[in-house]
Amino acid sequence: MESESPTETKKGKSKTPKKAKESILKQKSPAEFFAENKNIAGFDNPGKCLYTTVRELVENALDSAEAISELPVIEITIEEIVKSKFNSMIGLVDRERVDEELYDDYETAKAREKRLAKEARAQEIQAKNAALGKKVKEHAVSKSSKGRGEASFYRVTCRDNGRGMPHDDIPNMFGRVLSGTKYGLKQTRGKFGLGAKMALIWSKMSTGLPIEISSSMRGQNYLSFCRLDIDIHRNIPHIHLHEKRDNKDKWHGAEIQVVIEGNWTTYRSKILHYMRQMAVITPYAQFLFKFVSDAPDKNVTIKFARRTDVMPPVPVETKHHPSSVDILLIKRLIAETSKQNLMQFLQHEFVNIGKPLAERLIGEMGPDFSPKMAVKSLTDQQIVRIHQLFRQAKFDDPSGDCLSPAGEYNLRLGIIKELHPDMVATYSGSAQVFEGHPFIVEAGVSVGGKDVKQGLNIFRFANRIPLLFEQGGDVVTRTALKRISWNNYKINQTQDKIGVFVSIVSTKIPFKGTGKEYIGDDISEIASAVKSAIQQCCIQLKSKIVKKMQAREQQERKRNLSKYIPDATNAVYDVLKEMAKSHASKKKRYEEGDADILRKVSDHLITKETLYEKLTQHVEKVDYEMALEYATQTGVREEPREDIYLQSLDGKDNFFDFHSPIFVFRLFL
């Protein structure tokens, strides 16, 4: 019997396999890429989006003011926008629900009955426990059935007194992703060219509303106003309005206003924590933070006052270190250089390559190279040879002159201003190097203070910006928790209120992950520098803590001695009376000095009261002498000091600042 073919058995069911569609090559603009991968820039969810928007606007404002050496005055406002107001802003008429069952928060009668019964039982149990005197937990309020479609909207406004922006550049500065002014090799708060642009992209995705920018530069008699959004697919600005307006107040700076979806409730603490840490690391700035809501009890207004008018130097752009470049970078430098020959190129485009070293390097490259050869004529193979030699040769480390750390003075002031600790120590390390990039680590350790929890409170900063997320894997956290023996410095890691502040500045911060939230623990140079800086602070604190303990022991000793004076007086006086009796009856004779004392006892010239007074004076004298010795050993640095606040003077005066770890002395000419 012949077997039937599959096609005959399953007649009519066979299908001709479809041909796979041909792949079509597509391209995405940078704006489209970041819109689809917004978590890369820290826009993970509505709450994080609100936090990141505030952070980016504040940091841009600080950069803008510092660029013209202006003491920053920054106002940041978050205004809650209710649904009805938001709908009117976008021209949408409110509509009542018709089909209730269509909505995600719809609750059937049976489900409602079940929920109410459960809440009633919980309240009954709570009442019984209260009657029995048991500790009553607060009744958990049932979560409101908030549908997925509902959202909270906020208008975020940031105003500064910085340099402002050129009128014609504003559209591209906000409406073109990966365009910016921070791409040179220097210490900057951000380098991606995203910042406010990502806030604009998120605004477009969540509300569809444009961003509004007002700006004016020094000396301008007009104010630039621009309302725009971004064409995601073409990565170009879509301008609604761009005009010049009167600048009657002669104001300079920028004001940026954007409406976004967010979540203040879940990220309130993070935003306020960020503002407080920013006030620590920039005590020369004044911040005014406001949260405005229709419910007055939710409103928040916090002013972080300026404590000093001494600003860190503006970071300067530097050249590349030979050991830190790759082949592509060498090719780009060759294409952009104005130098003609190889000798000039090496000396001009790289740090730490002088003429003698350049000659030695060219000689080591081989016979195909010469000092006078045209740098533009280098072949790919010759460029690879240069790169190989750069990786193998020994070069001096770059200096830290291009860096702008906060400074020990500012760090100390910031910690004192915001935490009010019982004692604080700061340390600023010298410039060190990793992979050809200079970096400086500054640290502060405080003990005690207000709003500080028991145990380690770690504050991390990178290029003078706070890092709040992914703390567990950070080099600072790991070092503070695992590599510092706090007990050796008389500090109790679990019971004392310890603040650990570490600020790292560099031309290249080795962030882990795309969110730029933590610095990895795998770079030994940075890990070692962080540990050393914290230890230096602990050494300073140990001497202060030991002296404080000694002073406390002296006070305790004085209290104990004073407590036993009455008993000692009675005992000594009774002995003296017995000795006086035996001396008077000539049973026992004493030397002239002792006999004189005993006669005074007999004549009541020495009484219990005089003895008590003398013993009290002796205790006071011993305590005074020990205190004097303590003060002498401690030195004048530990004398009581009074805080002195100097008013800012007119910036037109000529002066020099002399910096020390503890103070800044200003000499006016």
Short mmCIF file of N, CA and C in Angstrom, two decimals, residues 18 130 146 224 311 331 344 363 394 478 487 493 529 574 590-591 626:
data_model
loop_
_atom_site.label_atom_id
_atom_site.label_comp_id
_atom_site.label_asym_id
_atom_site.label_seq_id
_atom_site.Cartn_x
_atom_site.Cartn_y
_atom_site.Cartn_z
N LYS A 18 6.02 31.94 3.63
CA LYS A 18 6.18 33.33 3.17
C LYS A 18 7.65 33.70 3.11
N ALA A 130 -6.16 49.05 71.12
CA ALA A 130 -6.04 50.31 71.86
C ALA A 130 -6.66 50.20 73.25
N LYS A 146 -5.69 55.00 41.44
CA LYS A 146 -5.29 55.96 40.41
C LYS A 146 -4.99 55.22 39.12
N SER A 224 16.29 88.39 24.99
CA SER A 224 15.88 87.41 23.98
C SER A 224 14.81 86.49 24.57
N MET A 311 35.21 82.25 45.20
CA MET A 311 34.83 81.23 44.22
C MET A 311 36.06 80.46 43.75
N LYS A 331 44.22 61.04 14.84
CA LYS A 331 43.82 61.42 13.47
C LYS A 331 43.05 62.74 13.49
N GLN A 344 56.51 70.25 15.43
CA GLN A 344 55.61 71.27 15.97
C GLN A 344 54.31 70.65 16.47
N GLY A 363 62.99 60.16 16.84
CA GLY A 363 64.10 59.26 16.56
C GLY A 363 63.75 57.81 16.86
N LYS A 394 57.53 56.65 28.54
CA LYS A 394 57.29 57.24 29.86
C LYS A 394 57.20 58.75 29.73
N ARG A 478 32.39 52.34 49.27
CA ARG A 478 33.14 51.12 49.57
C ARG A 478 34.35 51.42 50.45
N ASN A 487 37.40 52.95 64.48
CA ASN A 487 37.72 52.83 65.91
C ASN A 487 39.14 53.29 66.22
N GLN A 493 31.63 53.96 64.62
CA GLN A 493 31.01 53.91 63.30
C GLN A 493 29.49 53.76 63.35
N ALA A 529 43.61 57.29 46.57
CA ALA A 529 43.56 58.72 46.91
C ALA A 529 42.37 59.03 47.81
N ASP A 574 39.35 65.50 112.39
CA ASP A 574 39.31 64.60 113.56
C ASP A 574 40.71 64.11 113.92
N TYR A 590 55.96 66.88 118.64
CA TYR A 590 56.09 67.02 117.18
C TYR A 590 57.09 68.12 116.84
N GLU A 591 57.55 68.10 115.60
CA GLU A 591 58.49 69.14 115.14
C GLU A 591 57.78 70.49 115.13
N MET A 626 46.15 72.21 85.46
CA MET A 626 46.01 71.20 84.39
C MET A 626 45.40 71.82 83.14
#
